[in-house]
PDB file of N, CA and C in Angstrom:
ATOM      1  N   UNK A 191      13.098 -25.451  -2.042  1.00  0.00           N
ATOM      2  CA  UNK A 191      13.438 -24.598  -3.027  1.00  0.00           C
ATOM      3  C   UNK A 191      12.372 -23.794  -3.635  1.00  0.00           C
ATOM      4  N   UNK A 192      12.617 -22.608  -4.156  1.00  0.00           N
ATOM      5  CA  UNK A 192      11.613 -21.891  -4.892  1.00  0.00           C
ATOM      6  C   UNK A 192      11.751 -21.757  -6.454  1.00  0.00           C
ATOM      7  N   UNK A 193      10.752 -21.467  -7.092  1.00  0.00           N
ATOM      8  CA  UNK A 193      10.688 -21.347  -8.481  1.00  0.00           C
ATOM      9  C   UNK A 193      11.057 -19.793  -8.749  1.00  0.00           C
ATOM     10  N   UNK A 194      10.705 -18.984  -8.066  1.00  0.00           N
ATOM     11  CA  UNK A 194      10.981 -17.539  -8.256  1.00  0.00           C
ATOM     12  C   UNK A 194      11.001 -16.699  -7.131  1.00  0.00           C
ATOM     13  N   UNK A 195      11.883 -15.686  -7.305  1.00  0.00           N
ATOM     14  CA  UNK A 195      11.799 -14.522  -6.313  1.00  0.00           C
ATOM     15  C   UNK A 195      11.578 -13.161  -6.895  1.00  0.00           C
ATOM     16  N   UNK A 196      10.724 -12.364  -6.412  1.00  0.00           N
ATOM     17  CA  UNK A 196      10.478 -11.081  -6.844  1.00  0.00           C
ATOM     18  C   UNK A 196      11.047  -9.917  -6.132  1.00  0.00           C
ATOM     19  N   UNK A 197      11.875  -9.155  -6.483  1.00  0.00           N
ATOM     20  CA  UNK A 197      12.455  -8.098  -5.705  1.00  0.00           C
ATOM     21  C   UNK A 197      12.120  -6.793  -6.491  1.00  0.00           C
ATOM     22  N   UNK A 198      11.355  -5.933  -5.822  1.00  0.00           N
ATOM     23  CA  UNK A 198      11.025  -4.598  -6.404  1.00  0.00           C
ATOM     24  C   UNK A 198      11.662  -3.399  -5.268  1.00  0.00           C
ATOM     25  N   UNK A 199      12.620  -2.838  -5.707  1.00  0.00           N
ATOM     26  CA  UNK A 199      13.156  -1.995  -4.829  1.00  0.00           C
ATOM     27  C   UNK A 199      13.511  -2.124  -3.457  1.00  0.00           C
ATOM     28  N   UNK A 200      14.111  -3.393  -3.353  1.00  0.00           N
ATOM     29  CA  UNK A 200      14.520  -4.025  -2.147  1.00  0.00           C
ATOM     30  C   UNK A 200      16.066  -4.214  -2.029  1.00  0.00           C
ATOM     31  N   UNK A 201      16.653  -4.474  -2.988  1.00  0.00           N
ATOM     32  CA  UNK A 201      18.263  -4.641  -2.954  1.00  0.00           C
ATOM     33  C   UNK A 201      18.925  -3.414  -2.783  1.00  0.00           C
ATOM     34  N   UNK A 202      18.427  -2.236  -3.053  1.00  0.00           N
ATOM     35  CA  UNK A 202      19.060  -1.112  -2.606  1.00  0.00           C
ATOM     36  C   UNK A 202      19.249  -0.796  -1.190  1.00  0.00           C
ATOM     37  N   UNK A 203      18.209  -1.534  -0.283  1.00  0.00           N
ATOM     38  CA  UNK A 203      18.327  -1.294   1.162  1.00  0.00           C
ATOM     39  C   UNK A 203      18.983  -2.272   1.836  1.00  0.00           C
ATOM     40  N   UNK A 204      19.771  -3.248   1.231  1.00  0.00           N
ATOM     41  CA  UNK A 204      20.633  -4.108   1.925  1.00  0.00           C
ATOM     42  C   UNK A 204      22.138  -3.504   2.158  1.00  0.00           C
ATOM     43  N   UNK A 205      22.741  -3.707   3.327  1.00  0.00           N
ATOM     44  CA  UNK A 205      23.893  -3.223   3.362  1.00  0.00           C
ATOM     45  C   UNK A 205      25.055  -3.902   2.305  1.00  0.00           C
ATOM     46  N   UNK A 206      24.867  -4.976   2.020  1.00  0.00           N
ATOM     47  CA  UNK A 206      25.931  -5.665   1.063  1.00  0.00           C
ATOM     48  C   UNK A 206      25.014  -6.739   0.336  1.00  0.00           C
ATOM     49  N   UNK A 207      25.296  -6.602  -0.942  1.00  0.00           N
ATOM     50  CA  UNK A 207      24.492  -7.501  -1.896  1.00  0.00           C
ATOM     51  C   UNK A 207      24.942  -8.844  -1.998  1.00  0.00           C
ATOM     52  N   UNK A 208      26.284  -9.199  -1.608  1.00  0.00           N
ATOM     53  CA  UNK A 208      26.794 -10.520  -1.726  1.00  0.00           C
ATOM     54  C   UNK A 208      26.038 -11.557  -1.055  1.00  0.00           C
ATOM     55  N   UNK A 209      25.662 -11.412   0.320  1.00  0.00           N
ATOM     56  CA  UNK A 209      25.034 -12.420   1.106  1.00  0.00           C
ATOM     57  C   UNK A 209      23.621 -12.430   0.666  1.00  0.00           C
ATOM     58  N   UNK A 210      23.039 -11.409   0.069  1.00  0.00           N
ATOM     59  CA  UNK A 210      21.612 -11.533  -0.344  1.00  0.00           C
ATOM     60  C   UNK A 210      21.675 -12.385  -1.487  1.00  0.00           C
ATOM     61  N   UNK A 211      22.514 -12.056  -2.471  1.00  0.00           N
ATOM     62  CA  UNK A 211      22.563 -12.976  -3.813  1.00  0.00           C
ATOM     63  C   UNK A 211      22.874 -14.368  -3.326  1.00  0.00           C
ATOM     64  N   UNK A 212      23.921 -14.604  -2.577  1.00  0.00           N
ATOM     65  CA  UNK A 212      23.901 -15.904  -2.281  1.00  0.00           C
ATOM     66  C   UNK A 212      22.946 -16.680  -1.644  1.00  0.00           C
ATOM     67  N   UNK A 213      22.034 -16.101  -0.788  1.00  0.00           N
ATOM     68  CA  UNK A 213      20.847 -16.595  -0.198  1.00  0.00           C
ATOM     69  C   UNK A 213      19.797 -16.847  -1.374  1.00  0.00           C
ATOM     70  N   UNK A 214      19.696 -15.781  -2.255  1.00  0.00           N
ATOM     71  CA  UNK A 214      18.703 -16.137  -3.280  1.00  0.00           C
ATOM     72  C   UNK A 214      19.128 -17.375  -4.214  1.00  0.00           C
ATOM     73  N   UNK A 215      20.429 -17.446  -4.417  1.00  0.00           N
ATOM     74  CA  UNK A 215      20.791 -18.673  -5.174  1.00  0.00           C
ATOM     75  C   UNK A 215      20.660 -19.762  -4.264  1.00  0.00           C
ATOM     76  N   UNK A 216      20.935 -19.818  -3.095  1.00  0.00           N
ATOM     77  CA  UNK A 216      20.674 -21.019  -2.383  1.00  0.00           C
ATOM     78  C   UNK A 216      19.325 -21.618  -2.352  1.00  0.00           C
ATOM     79  N   UNK A 217      18.163 -20.614  -2.248  1.00  0.00           N
ATOM     80  CA  UNK A 217      16.833 -20.877  -2.138  1.00  0.00           C
ATOM     81  C   UNK A 217      16.085 -21.205  -3.578  1.00  0.00           C
ATOM     82  N   UNK A 218      16.582 -20.630  -4.653  1.00  0.00           N
ATOM     83  CA  UNK A 218      16.181 -20.998  -6.084  1.00  0.00           C
ATOM     84  C   UNK A 218      16.680 -22.349  -6.399  1.00  0.00           C
ATOM     85  N   UNK A 219      15.560 -22.921  -7.146  1.00  0.00           N
ATOM     86  CA  UNK A 219      16.036 -24.241  -7.841  1.00  0.00           C
ATOM     87  C   UNK A 219      16.809 -23.870  -8.883  1.00  0.00           C
ATOM     88  N   UNK A 220      17.628 -24.748  -9.484  1.00  0.00           N
ATOM     89  CA  UNK A 220      18.428 -24.542 -10.703  1.00  0.00           C
ATOM     90  C   UNK A 220      17.473 -24.092 -11.791  1.00  0.00           C
ATOM     91  N   UNK A 221      17.675 -23.026 -12.403  1.00  0.00           N
ATOM     92  CA  UNK A 221      16.757 -22.448 -13.531  1.00  0.00           C
ATOM     93  C   UNK A 221      15.818 -21.562 -12.910  1.00  0.00           C
ATOM     94  N   UNK A 222      15.772 -21.244 -11.576  1.00  0.00           N
ATOM     95  CA  UNK A 222      14.851 -20.582 -10.909  1.00  0.00           C
ATOM     96  C   UNK A 222      15.117 -18.952 -11.133  1.00  0.00           C
ATOM     97  N   UNK A 223      14.070 -18.229 -11.206  1.00  0.00           N
ATOM     98  CA  UNK A 223      14.245 -16.842 -11.697  1.00  0.00           C
ATOM     99  C   UNK A 223      14.184 -15.860 -10.378  1.00  0.00           C
ATOM    100  N   UNK A 224      14.959 -14.750 -10.608  1.00  0.00           N
ATOM    101  CA  UNK A 224      14.978 -13.668  -9.771  1.00  0.00           C
ATOM    102  C   UNK A 224      14.473 -12.704 -10.551  1.00  0.00           C
ATOM    103  N   UNK A 225      13.237 -12.332 -10.396  1.00  0.00           N
ATOM    104  CA  UNK A 225      12.677 -11.110 -11.155  1.00  0.00           C
ATOM    105  C   UNK A 225      12.814  -9.837 -10.440  1.00  0.00           C
ATOM    106  N   UNK A 226      13.228  -8.960 -10.971  1.00  0.00           N
ATOM    107  CA  UNK A 226      13.656  -7.644 -10.303  1.00  0.00           C
ATOM    108  C   UNK A 226      13.375  -6.242 -11.106  1.00  0.00           C
ATOM    109  N   UNK A 227      13.133  -5.345 -10.327  1.00  0.00           N
ATOM    110  CA  UNK A 227      13.421  -3.898 -10.737  1.00  0.00           C
ATOM    111  C   UNK A 227      13.982  -3.140  -9.602  1.00  0.00           C
ATOM    112  N   UNK A 228      14.993  -2.617  -9.773  1.00  0.00           N
ATOM    113  CA  UNK A 228      15.836  -1.863  -8.755  1.00  0.00           C
ATOM    114  C   UNK A 228      16.510  -0.688  -9.220  1.00  0.00           C
ATOM    115  N   UNK A 229      16.575   0.435  -8.610  1.00  0.00           N
ATOM    116  CA  UNK A 229      17.551   1.578  -8.908  1.00  0.00           C
ATOM    117  C   UNK A 229      18.799   1.112  -8.420  1.00  0.00           C
ATOM    118  N   UNK A 230      19.729   1.318  -9.404  1.00  0.00           N
ATOM    119  CA  UNK A 230      21.249   1.013  -9.221  1.00  0.00           C
ATOM    120  C   UNK A 230      22.143   2.287  -9.545  1.00  0.00           C
ATOM    121  N   UNK A 231      23.505   1.909  -9.362  1.00  0.00           N
ATOM    122  CA  UNK A 231      24.474   3.020  -9.408  1.00  0.00           C
ATOM    123  C   UNK A 231      24.421   3.627 -10.840  1.00  0.00           C
ATOM    124  N   UNK A 232      24.741   4.815 -10.858  1.00  0.00           N
ATOM    125  CA  UNK A 232      24.828   5.403 -12.310  1.00  0.00           C
ATOM    126  C   UNK A 232      26.024   4.766 -13.092  1.00  0.00           C
ATOM    127  N   UNK A 233      25.967   4.935 -14.329  1.00  0.00           N
ATOM    128  CA  UNK A 233      27.314   4.534 -15.071  1.00  0.00           C
ATOM    129  C   UNK A 233      28.411   5.325 -14.480  1.00  0.00           C
ATOM    130  N   UNK A 234      29.537   4.845 -14.948  1.00  0.00           N
ATOM    131  CA  UNK A 234      30.712   5.557 -14.448  1.00  0.00           C
ATOM    132  C   UNK A 234      30.835   6.996 -14.980  1.00  0.00           C
ATOM    133  N   UNK A 235      31.179   7.926 -14.062  1.00  0.00           N
ATOM    134  CA  UNK A 235      31.265   9.396 -14.479  1.00  0.00           C
ATOM    135  C   UNK A 235      31.025  10.188 -13.104  1.00  0.00           C
ATOM    136  N   UNK A 236      30.705  11.312 -13.479  1.00  0.00           N
ATOM    137  CA  UNK A 236      30.467  12.354 -12.298  1.00  0.00           C
ATOM    138  C   UNK A 236      29.284  11.907 -11.313  1.00  0.00           C
ATOM    139  N   UNK A 237      28.250  11.437 -11.947  1.00  0.00           N
ATOM    140  CA  UNK A 237      26.884  10.950 -11.050  1.00  0.00           C
ATOM    141  C   UNK A 237      27.420   9.854 -10.306  1.00  0.00           C
ATOM    142  N   UNK A 238      28.120   8.809 -11.009  1.00  0.00           N
ATOM    143  CA  UNK A 238      28.585   7.837  -9.882  1.00  0.00           C
ATOM    144  C   UNK A 238      29.517   8.112  -8.938  1.00  0.00           C
ATOM    145  N   UNK A 239      30.338   9.063  -9.040  1.00  0.00           N
ATOM    146  CA  UNK A 239      31.399   9.624  -8.131  1.00  0.00           C
ATOM    147  C   UNK A 239      30.626  10.318  -7.027  1.00  0.00           C
ATOM    148  N   UNK A 240      29.496  11.149  -7.364  1.00  0.00           N
ATOM    149  CA  UNK A 240      28.728  11.798  -6.353  1.00  0.00           C
ATOM    150  C   UNK A 240      27.818  10.752  -5.619  1.00  0.00           C
ATOM    151  N   UNK A 241      27.306   9.814  -6.194  1.00  0.00           N
ATOM    152  CA  UNK A 241      26.589   8.765  -5.406  1.00  0.00           C
ATOM    153  C   UNK A 241      27.585   8.103  -4.396  1.00  0.00           C
ATOM    154  N   UNK A 242      28.698   7.710  -4.709  1.00  0.00           N
ATOM    155  CA  UNK A 242      29.586   7.085  -3.834  1.00  0.00           C
ATOM    156  C   UNK A 242      29.935   7.990  -2.730  1.00  0.00           C
ATOM    157  N   UNK A 243      30.091   9.175  -2.905  1.00  0.00           N
ATOM    158  CA  UNK A 243      30.418  10.128  -1.773  1.00  0.00           C
ATOM    159  C   UNK A 243      29.210  10.341  -0.976  1.00  0.00           C
ATOM    160  N   UNK A 244      28.064  10.445  -1.589  1.00  0.00           N
ATOM    161  CA  UNK A 244      26.766  10.727  -0.790  1.00  0.00           C
ATOM    162  C   UNK A 244      26.216   9.713  -0.185  1.00  0.00           C
ATOM    163  N   UNK A 245      26.609   8.262  -0.666  1.00  0.00           N
ATOM    164  CA  UNK A 245      25.856   7.106  -0.085  1.00  0.00           C
ATOM    165  C   UNK A 245      25.832   7.147   1.434  1.00  0.00           C
ATOM    166  N   UNK A 246      26.843   7.314   2.162  1.00  0.00           N
ATOM    167  CA  UNK A 246      26.702   7.262   3.608  1.00  0.00           C
ATOM    168  C   UNK A 246      25.742   8.124   4.318  1.00  0.00           C
ATOM    169  N   UNK A 247      25.552   9.324   3.901  1.00  0.00           N
ATOM    170  CA  UNK A 247      24.605  10.422   4.248  1.00  0.00           C
ATOM    171  C   UNK A 247      23.201   9.977   3.658  1.00  0.00           C
ATOM    172  N   UNK A 248      23.078   9.679   2.577  1.00  0.00           N
ATOM    173  CA  UNK A 248      21.856   9.233   1.939  1.00  0.00           C
ATOM    174  C   UNK A 248      21.252   8.013   2.663  1.00  0.00           C
ATOM    175  N   UNK A 249      22.051   7.005   2.957  1.00  0.00           N
ATOM    176  CA  UNK A 249      21.651   5.835   3.550  1.00  0.00           C
ATOM    177  C   UNK A 249      21.080   6.211   4.944  1.00  0.00           C
ATOM    178  N   UNK A 250      21.647   7.197   5.662  1.00  0.00           N
ATOM    179  CA  UNK A 250      21.113   7.746   6.784  1.00  0.00           C
ATOM    180  C   UNK A 250      19.730   8.391   6.820  1.00  0.00           C
ATOM    181  N   UNK A 251      19.586   9.199   5.731  1.00  0.00           N
ATOM    182  CA  UNK A 251      18.488  10.056   5.579  1.00  0.00           C
ATOM    183  C   UNK A 251      17.286   9.246   5.029  1.00  0.00           C
ATOM    184  N   UNK A 252      17.541   8.288   4.210  1.00  0.00           N
ATOM    185  CA  UNK A 252      16.596   7.488   3.445  1.00  0.00           C
ATOM    186  C   UNK A 252      16.281   6.218   4.301  1.00  0.00           C
ATOM    187  N   UNK A 253      16.839   5.862   5.346  1.00  0.00           N
ATOM    188  CA  UNK A 253      16.696   4.791   5.949  1.00  0.00           C
ATOM    189  C   UNK A 253      17.090   3.332   5.356  1.00  0.00           C
ATOM    190  N   UNK A 254      18.421   3.298   5.040  1.00  0.00           N
ATOM    191  CA  UNK A 254      19.198   2.134   4.476  1.00  0.00           C
ATOM    192  C   UNK A 254      19.213   2.135   2.990  1.00  0.00           C
ATOM    193  N   UNK A 255      18.712   2.924   2.179  1.00  0.00           N
ATOM    194  CA  UNK A 255      18.832   3.061   0.715  1.00  0.00           C
ATOM    195  C   UNK A 255      20.183   3.448   0.260  1.00  0.00           C
ATOM    196  N   UNK A 256      20.799   2.531  -0.501  1.00  0.00           N
ATOM    197  CA  UNK A 256      22.096   2.725  -1.201  1.00  0.00           C
ATOM    198  C   UNK A 256      22.119   3.302  -2.527  1.00  0.00           C
ATOM    199  N   UNK A 257      22.822   4.579  -2.910  1.00  0.00           N
ATOM    200  CA  UNK A 257      22.744   4.774  -4.255  1.00  0.00           C
ATOM    201  C   UNK A 257      23.721   4.164  -5.089  1.00  0.00           C
ATOM    202  N   UNK A 258      24.729   3.533  -4.538  1.00  0.00           N
ATOM    203  CA  UNK A 258      25.822   2.958  -5.324  1.00  0.00           C
ATOM    204  C   UNK A 258      25.784   1.427  -5.565  1.00  0.00           C
ATOM    205  N   UNK A 259      24.734   0.729  -5.326  1.00  0.00           N
ATOM    206  CA  UNK A 259      24.843  -0.866  -5.500  1.00  0.00           C
ATOM    207  C   UNK A 259      24.845  -1.061  -6.910  1.00  0.00           C
ATOM    208  N   UNK A 260      25.566  -1.924  -7.414  1.00  0.00           N
ATOM    209  CA  UNK A 260      25.869  -2.447  -8.714  1.00  0.00           C
ATOM    210  C   UNK A 260      25.149  -3.818  -8.863  1.00  0.00           C
ATOM    211  N   UNK A 261      23.851  -3.887  -8.657  1.00  0.00           N
ATOM    212  CA  UNK A 261      22.965  -5.207  -8.759  1.00  0.00           C
ATOM    213  C   UNK A 261      23.260  -6.099  -9.793  1.00  0.00           C
ATOM    214  N   UNK A 262      23.380  -5.668 -10.978  1.00  0.00           N
ATOM    215  CA  UNK A 262      23.594  -6.593 -12.103  1.00  0.00           C
ATOM    216  C   UNK A 262      24.789  -7.282 -11.992  1.00  0.00           C
ATOM    217  N   UNK A 263      25.935  -6.499 -11.530  1.00  0.00           N
ATOM    218  CA  UNK A 263      27.414  -7.078 -11.310  1.00  0.00           C
ATOM    219  C   UNK A 263      27.284  -7.958 -10.306  1.00  0.00           C
ATOM    220  N   UNK A 264      26.691  -7.593  -9.102  1.00  0.00           N
ATOM    221  CA  UNK A 264      26.618  -8.649  -8.017  1.00  0.00           C
ATOM    222  C   UNK A 264      25.915  -9.808  -8.208  1.00  0.00           C
ATOM    223  N   UNK A 265      24.839  -9.816  -9.164  1.00  0.00           N
ATOM    224  CA  UNK A 265      24.251 -10.990  -9.444  1.00  0.00           C
ATOM    225  C   UNK A 265      25.098 -11.970 -10.297  1.00  0.00           C
ATOM    226  N   UNK A 266      25.749 -11.434 -11.315  1.00  0.00           N
ATOM    227  CA  UNK A 266      26.607 -12.203 -12.250  1.00  0.00           C
ATOM    228  C   UNK A 266      27.736 -12.821 -11.365  1.00  0.00           C
ATOM    229  N   UNK A 267      28.366 -12.156 -10.334  1.00  0.00           N
ATOM    230  CA  UNK A 267      29.312 -12.431  -9.673  1.00  0.00           C
ATOM    231  C   UNK A 267      28.822 -13.649  -8.671  1.00  0.00           C
ATOM    232  N   UNK A 268      27.576 -13.671  -8.345  1.00  0.00           N
ATOM    233  CA  UNK A 268      26.965 -14.672  -7.626  1.00  0.00           C
ATOM    234  C   UNK A 268      26.596 -15.916  -8.456  1.00  0.00           C
ATOM    235  N   UNK A 269      26.906 -15.906  -9.791  1.00  0.00           N
ATOM    236  CA  UNK A 269      26.682 -17.137 -10.730  1.00  0.00           C
ATOM    237  C   UNK A 269      25.435 -17.118 -11.290  1.00  0.00           C
ATOM    238  N   UNK A 270      24.520 -15.952 -11.421  1.00  0.00           N
ATOM    239  CA  UNK A 270      23.226 -15.876 -12.044  1.00  0.00           C
ATOM    240  C   UNK A 270      23.626 -15.456 -13.540  1.00  0.00           C
ATOM    241  N   UNK A 271      22.720 -15.924 -14.386  1.00  0.00           N
ATOM    242  CA  UNK A 271      22.752 -15.537 -15.703  1.00  0.00           C
ATOM    243  C   UNK A 271      21.823 -14.182 -15.845  1.00  0.00           C
ATOM    244  N   UNK A 272      22.680 -13.144 -16.082  1.00  0.00           N
ATOM    245  CA  UNK A 272      21.944 -11.891 -16.071  1.00  0.00           C
ATOM    246  C   UNK A 272      21.833 -11.389 -17.609  1.00  0.00           C
ATOM    247  N   UNK A 273      21.694 -12.246 -18.441  1.00  0.00           N
ATOM    248  CA  UNK A 273      21.461 -11.868 -19.731  1.00  0.00           C
ATOM    249  C   UNK A 273      19.982 -11.253 -20.089  1.00  0.00           C
ATOM    250  N   UNK A 274      19.073 -11.641 -19.029  1.00  0.00           N
ATOM    251  CA  UNK A 274      17.796 -11.069 -19.185  1.00  0.00           C
ATOM    252  C   UNK A 274      17.651  -9.808 -18.267  1.00  0.00           C
ATOM    253  N   UNK A 275      18.752  -9.309 -17.778  1.00  0.00           N
ATOM    254  CA  UNK A 275      18.645  -8.145 -16.817  1.00  0.00           C
ATOM    255  C   UNK A 275      19.118  -6.790 -17.708  1.00  0.00           C
ATOM    256  N   UNK A 276      18.396  -5.878 -18.059  1.00  0.00           N
ATOM    257  CA  UNK A 276      18.863  -4.838 -18.489  1.00  0.00           C
ATOM    258  C   UNK A 276      18.988  -3.623 -17.544  1.00  0.00           C
ATOM    259  N   UNK A 277      19.737  -2.645 -17.932  1.00  0.00           N
ATOM    260  CA  UNK A 277      19.879  -1.320 -17.270  1.00  0.00           C
ATOM    261  C   UNK A 277      19.467  -0.349 -18.230  1.00  0.00           C
ATOM    262  N   UNK A 278      18.739   0.636 -17.751  1.00  0.00           N
ATOM    263  CA  UNK A 278      18.286   1.745 -18.511  1.00  0.00           C
ATOM    264  C   UNK A 278      17.971   3.129 -17.632  1.00  0.00           C
ATOM    265  N   UNK A 279      18.046   4.159 -18.206  1.00  0.00           N
ATOM    266  CA  UNK A 279      17.740   5.410 -17.576  1.00  0.00           C
ATOM    267  C   UNK A 279      16.096   5.732 -17.390  1.00  0.00           C
ATOM    268  N   UNK A 280      15.684   5.983 -16.211  1.00  0.00           N
ATOM    269  CA  UNK A 280      14.293   6.103 -16.072  1.00  0.00           C
ATOM    270  C   UNK A 280      14.024   7.680 -16.543  1.00  0.00           C
ATOM    271  N   UNK A 281      13.613   8.082 -17.410  1.00  0.00           N
ATOM    272  CA  UNK A 281      13.291   9.532 -17.831  1.00  0.00           C
ATOM    273  C   UNK A 281      12.570  10.305 -16.607  1.00  0.00           C
ATOM    274  N   UNK A 282      12.743  11.531 -16.559  1.00  0.00           N
ATOM    275  CA  UNK A 282      12.210  12.267 -15.597  1.00  0.00           C
ATOM    276  C   UNK A 282      12.771  12.396 -14.127  1.00  0.00           C
ATOM    277  N   UNK A 283      13.605  11.495 -13.909  1.00  0.00           N
ATOM    278  CA  UNK A 283      14.149  11.353 -12.529  1.00  0.00           C
ATOM    279  C   UNK A 283      15.663  12.075 -12.548  1.00  0.00           C
ATOM    280  N   UNK A 284      16.042  12.613 -11.433  1.00  0.00           N
ATOM    281  CA  UNK A 284      17.203  13.191 -11.411  1.00  0.00           C
ATOM    282  C   UNK A 284      18.377  12.204 -11.713  1.00  0.00           C
ATOM    283  N   UNK A 285      19.594  12.775 -12.198  1.00  0.00           N
ATOM    284  CA  UNK A 285      20.683  11.676 -12.545  1.00  0.00           C
ATOM    285  C   UNK A 285      21.169  10.906 -11.491  1.00  0.00           C
ATOM    286  N   UNK A 286      21.048  11.168 -10.431  1.00  0.00           N
ATOM    287  CA  UNK A 286      21.642  10.495  -9.047  1.00  0.00           C
ATOM    288  C   UNK A 286      20.579   9.359  -8.798  1.00  0.00           C
ATOM    289  N   UNK A 287      19.389   9.319  -9.365  1.00  0.00           N
ATOM    290  CA  UNK A 287      18.577   8.360  -9.141  1.00  0.00           C
ATOM    291  C   UNK A 287      17.800   7.590 -10.288  1.00  0.00           C
ATOM    292  N   UNK A 288      18.480   7.913 -11.524  1.00  0.00           N
ATOM    293  CA  UNK A 288      17.486   7.624 -12.675  1.00  0.00           C
ATOM    294  C   UNK A 288      18.036   6.264 -13.354  1.00  0.00           C
ATOM    295  N   UNK A 289      18.966   5.458 -12.852  1.00  0.00           N
ATOM    296  CA  UNK A 289      19.263   4.296 -13.459  1.00  0.00           C
ATOM    297  C   UNK A 289      18.616   3.157 -12.667  1.00  0.00           C
ATOM    298  N   UNK A 290      18.000   2.315 -13.641  1.00  0.00           N
ATOM    299  CA  UNK A 290      17.055   1.326 -13.251  1.00  0.00           C
ATOM    300  C   UNK A 290      17.565  -0.109 -13.773  1.00  0.00           C
ATOM    301  N   UNK A 291      17.716  -1.209 -13.054  1.00  0.00           N
ATOM    302  CA  UNK A 291      17.996  -2.402 -13.517  1.00  0.00           C
ATOM    303  C   UNK A 291      16.653  -3.188 -13.398  1.00  0.00           C
ATOM    304  N   UNK A 292      16.289  -3.984 -14.608  1.00  0.00           N
ATOM    305  CA  UNK A 292      15.100  -4.786 -14.489  1.00  0.00           C
ATOM    306  C   UNK A 292      15.163  -5.913 -15.462  1.00  0.00           C
ATOM    307  N   UNK A 293      14.392  -6.975 -15.006  1.00  0.00           N
ATOM    308  CA  UNK A 293      14.456  -8.113 -15.772  1.00  0.00           C
ATOM    309  C   UNK A 293      14.492  -9.397 -14.899  1.00  0.00           C
ATOM    310  N   UNK A 294      15.037 -10.466 -15.685  1.00  0.00           N
ATOM    311  CA  UNK A 294      15.029 -11.752 -14.911  1.00  0.00           C
ATOM    312  C   UNK A 294      16.445 -12.250 -14.864  1.00  0.00           C
ATOM    313  N   UNK A 295      16.974 -12.505 -13.671  1.00  0.00           N
ATOM    314  CA  UNK A 295      18.170 -13.333 -13.561  1.00  0.00           C
ATOM    315  C   UNK A 295      17.881 -14.801 -13.319  1.00  0.00           C
ATOM    316  N   UNK A 296      18.664 -15.603 -13.787  1.00  0.00           N
ATOM    317  CA  UNK A 296      18.258 -17.056 -13.827  1.00  0.00           C
ATOM    318  C   UNK A 296      19.510 -17.909 -12.935  1.00  0.00           C
ATOM    319  N   UNK A 297      18.870 -18.480 -11.898  1.00  0.00           N
ATOM    320  CA  UNK A 297      19.916 -19.181 -11.189  1.00  0.00           C
ATOM    321  C   UNK A 297      20.553 -20.534 -11.840  1.00  0.00           C
ATOM    322  N   UNK A 298      21.873 -20.815 -11.505  1.00  0.00           N
ATOM    323  CA  UNK A 298      22.674 -21.717 -12.260  1.00  0.00           C
ATOM    324  C   UNK A 298      22.063 -23.173 -11.874  1.00  0.00           C
TER     325      UNK A 298
END
């Protein structure tokens, strides 16, 4: 088991978050930390709709990068305590890429 996992702009590149979240939970000890900073899907609205439509093309252009991953939601669904993970807008970035999740998710 591990005490911590660090993920920096990695989770956007996996096809499906569920299996990765499950593996992180498997290898982390209870109370272990998943420390992350990831770009994530925009909040609901026009940017999110465009991300969803563009994702297949963007994935091909950018080599597995997904615009529409909802990382915090996937971690919570996998049993992690995500109270230490916040989402914010990264100033200076285009709306399709400006939402960032960062913080610490704790394994059950």
